[in-house]
Short mmCIF file of C-alpha atoms in Angstrom, two decimals:
data_model
loop_
_atom_site.label_atom_id
_atom_site.label_comp_id
_atom_site.label_asym_id
_atom_site.label_seq_id
_atom_site.Cartn_x
_atom_site.Cartn_y
_atom_site.Cartn_z
CA MET A 1 163.13 100.39 182.82
CA THR A 2 159.81 101.71 184.08
CA TYR A 3 159.00 102.13 187.75
CA ASP A 4 156.48 99.26 187.56
CA ASN A 5 159.10 96.89 186.12
CA LEU A 6 161.61 97.94 188.76
CA GLU A 7 159.05 97.41 191.52
CA ARG A 8 158.20 93.95 190.13
CA GLN A 9 161.88 92.98 189.92
CA ILE A 10 162.49 94.05 193.50
CA ALA A 11 159.49 92.04 194.68
CA MET A 12 160.77 88.86 193.02
CA ALA A 13 163.35 86.77 194.80
CA LEU A 14 165.77 84.02 193.97
CA LEU A 15 165.08 81.04 196.19
CA ASN A 16 167.67 78.69 197.65
CA ILE A 17 167.65 75.30 195.89
CA LEU A 18 168.17 72.32 198.20
CA HIS A 19 170.89 69.90 197.11
CA TYR A 20 170.86 66.12 197.35
CA PRO A 21 171.25 64.36 199.79
CA ASP A 22 169.47 67.03 201.90
CA GLU A 23 166.76 65.19 203.87
CA ARG A 24 164.22 67.95 203.18
CA LEU A 25 164.11 66.70 199.57
CA HIS A 26 162.37 63.59 200.93
CA THR A 27 159.46 65.54 202.42
CA VAL A 28 156.12 64.65 200.82
CA ALA A 29 154.38 67.85 199.73
CA THR A 30 150.82 68.66 200.81
CA ALA A 31 147.97 69.99 198.69
CA ILE A 32 147.46 73.67 197.97
CA ASP A 33 143.97 74.95 198.69
CA THR A 34 144.50 78.72 198.79
CA PHE A 35 145.10 80.55 195.52
CA ASP A 36 146.11 83.98 196.79
CA GLU A 37 148.66 86.72 196.12
CA ALA A 38 151.28 84.90 198.21
CA LEU A 39 150.96 81.83 195.98
CA GLN A 40 151.25 83.97 192.84
CA GLN A 41 154.44 85.52 194.27
CA ARG A 42 155.80 82.05 195.09
CA ILE A 43 155.15 80.96 191.49
CA GLU A 44 156.99 84.03 190.12
CA ASP A 45 159.91 83.45 192.50
CA MET A 46 160.11 79.81 191.43
CA PHE A 47 160.17 80.75 187.73
CA GLU A 48 162.88 83.33 188.37
CA THR A 49 164.92 80.79 190.36
CA MET A 50 164.49 78.10 187.69
CA TYR A 51 165.50 80.44 184.85
CA GLU A 52 168.51 81.74 186.78
CA ALA A 53 169.66 78.15 187.45
CA LYS A 54 169.20 77.24 183.74
CA GLY A 55 166.55 74.62 184.55
CA ILE A 56 163.42 73.52 182.72
CA GLY A 57 161.39 72.46 185.75
CA LEU A 58 161.29 73.16 189.47
CA ALA A 59 159.17 71.58 192.20
CA ALA A 60 158.36 73.53 195.35
CA THR A 61 160.02 70.83 197.45
CA GLN A 62 163.36 71.76 195.87
CA VAL A 63 163.10 75.26 197.35
CA ASN A 64 162.01 74.01 200.79
CA TYR A 65 158.34 74.82 200.24
CA HIS A 66 156.51 71.56 200.79
CA LYS A 67 153.35 72.18 198.81
CA ARG A 68 152.25 70.47 195.57
CA LEU A 69 153.47 73.09 193.10
CA VAL A 70 155.59 72.69 189.96
CA VAL A 71 156.74 75.29 187.44
CA MET A 72 158.09 74.31 184.05
CA ASP A 73 159.25 75.88 180.78
CA LEU A 74 160.76 73.62 178.13
CA SER A 75 161.05 76.33 175.46
CA GLU A 76 164.36 77.73 174.23
CA GLU A 77 162.95 81.27 174.41
CA LYS A 78 161.65 80.78 177.97
CA ASP A 79 158.19 81.91 176.95
CA GLU A 80 156.06 78.78 177.49
CA ARG A 81 155.53 78.83 181.23
CA ARG A 82 153.53 75.98 182.74
CA VAL A 83 152.20 75.78 186.28
CA PHE A 84 150.98 72.53 187.83
CA ILE A 85 149.29 72.77 191.22
CA ASN A 86 148.27 69.56 192.99
CA PRO A 87 149.33 67.47 189.98
CA GLU A 88 148.55 63.78 189.80
CA ILE A 89 149.35 61.27 187.10
CA LEU A 90 146.18 59.54 185.93
CA GLU A 91 147.69 57.25 183.29
CA LYS A 92 151.12 56.06 182.18
CA ASP A 93 151.93 54.32 178.93
CA GLY A 94 155.03 52.95 177.24
CA GLU A 95 158.61 53.13 178.40
CA THR A 96 161.54 55.34 177.51
CA VAL A 97 165.06 55.95 178.77
CA TYR A 98 166.29 59.52 179.06
CA GLU A 99 169.42 61.09 180.50
CA GLU A 100 168.13 63.32 183.29
CA GLY A 101 169.69 66.06 185.31
CA CYS A 102 168.33 68.00 188.27
CA LEU A 103 168.86 71.41 189.84
CA SER A 104 169.05 69.63 193.22
CA VAL A 105 171.78 67.29 191.95
CA PRO A 106 174.05 69.75 190.09
CA GLY A 107 176.41 68.40 187.47
CA VAL A 108 175.01 64.86 187.58
CA TYR A 109 173.31 63.31 184.54
CA GLU A 110 172.14 59.71 184.49
CA LYS A 111 169.82 57.57 182.38
CA VAL A 112 166.44 56.89 183.97
CA THR A 113 163.58 54.70 182.71
CA ARG A 114 160.18 56.40 182.78
CA ALA A 115 156.80 56.15 181.12
CA GLU A 116 156.83 57.43 177.54
CA ARG A 117 153.42 59.07 177.83
CA VAL A 118 151.41 60.37 180.77
CA LYS A 119 148.04 61.88 181.42
CA VAL A 120 148.09 64.37 184.28
CA ARG A 121 145.41 66.26 186.18
CA ALA A 122 146.35 69.51 187.94
CA GLN A 123 145.22 73.03 188.65
CA GLY A 124 146.56 76.20 187.09
CA SER A 125 147.80 79.21 189.04
CA ASP A 126 144.25 80.47 189.51
CA GLY A 127 142.95 77.09 190.73
CA THR A 128 141.27 76.11 187.46
CA PRO A 129 141.52 72.32 186.96
CA PHE A 130 142.91 70.90 183.74
CA GLU A 131 144.06 67.61 182.25
CA LEU A 132 146.98 67.19 179.91
CA GLU A 133 148.33 64.30 177.85
CA ALA A 134 152.07 64.54 177.39
CA ASP A 135 154.87 62.60 175.74
CA GLY A 136 158.57 63.10 175.12
CA LEU A 137 160.49 65.55 177.28
CA LEU A 138 157.31 67.06 178.74
CA ALA A 139 156.17 63.65 180.03
CA ILE A 140 159.61 62.98 181.51
CA CYS A 141 159.73 66.38 183.17
CA ILE A 142 156.24 65.97 184.64
CA GLN A 143 157.19 62.60 186.15
CA HIS A 144 160.52 63.96 187.44
CA GLU A 145 158.90 66.97 189.16
CA ILE A 146 155.98 64.99 190.64
CA ASP A 147 158.59 62.61 192.08
CA HIS A 148 160.04 65.62 193.93
CA LEU A 149 156.60 66.39 195.38
CA ASP A 150 156.43 62.78 196.55
CA GLY A 151 159.85 63.05 198.22
CA LYS A 152 161.86 61.22 195.58
CA VAL A 153 164.97 62.41 193.72
CA PHE A 154 165.81 60.94 190.29
CA VAL A 155 169.09 59.40 191.51
CA GLU A 156 167.01 57.04 193.65
CA TYR A 157 166.16 55.15 190.45
CA LEU A 158 169.86 54.26 190.17
CA SER A 159 171.80 51.46 191.82
CA GLU A 160 172.90 51.92 195.44
CA LEU A 161 176.51 52.04 194.24
CA LYS A 162 175.79 54.92 191.85
CA GLN A 163 173.78 56.74 194.54
CA ASN A 164 176.69 56.49 196.99
CA ARG A 165 179.16 57.73 194.37
CA ILE A 166 176.93 60.71 193.61
CA LYS A 167 176.53 61.54 197.33
CA SER A 168 180.32 61.39 197.81
CA LYS A 169 180.94 63.55 194.74
CA LEU A 170 178.44 66.20 195.86
CA LYS A 171 179.70 66.25 199.47
CA LYS A 172 183.29 66.66 198.22
CA ARG A 173 182.23 69.49 195.90
CA GLU A 174 180.31 71.17 198.73
CA LYS A 175 183.37 71.07 201.02
CA GLN A 176 185.50 72.64 198.29
CA ASN A 177 183.00 75.49 197.84
CA ILE A 178 182.84 76.38 201.53
#
């Protein structure tokens, strides 16, 4: 390992992921307007945290940073990093049901109905605006992560009974881990 790589690894940090039903997950994120070194470091830390947790997407809200920032990598090789800053869905089309999981709701997988295709507008890590049309898993992931930025967790699409069961299960698990 070179000195530069070591220095970069030391600078990166694993972030704490908030777990449902933590109230901070319901905070609506605000826009990012400064694209500086601190933001670039936050993006790197979020990717490192997401990869370590074996996730494919992570919204800043999940790591108690309430800005409109999402990182994503759906590839098996973990080499197709995507950054969405200030994302907004412009269009939705179709309907699909997909079994979703979430780093903030560990061990829980439930079927959720979402739009099959979306068109999103966002900015990249350097502030450059872009638009993207997505379908399949990418469209689902975009919707899931933008929900986090809007203060919504995927289990809130489920019945109240299922939500209460999930809360009880997670609270019990948390007590056992303490």
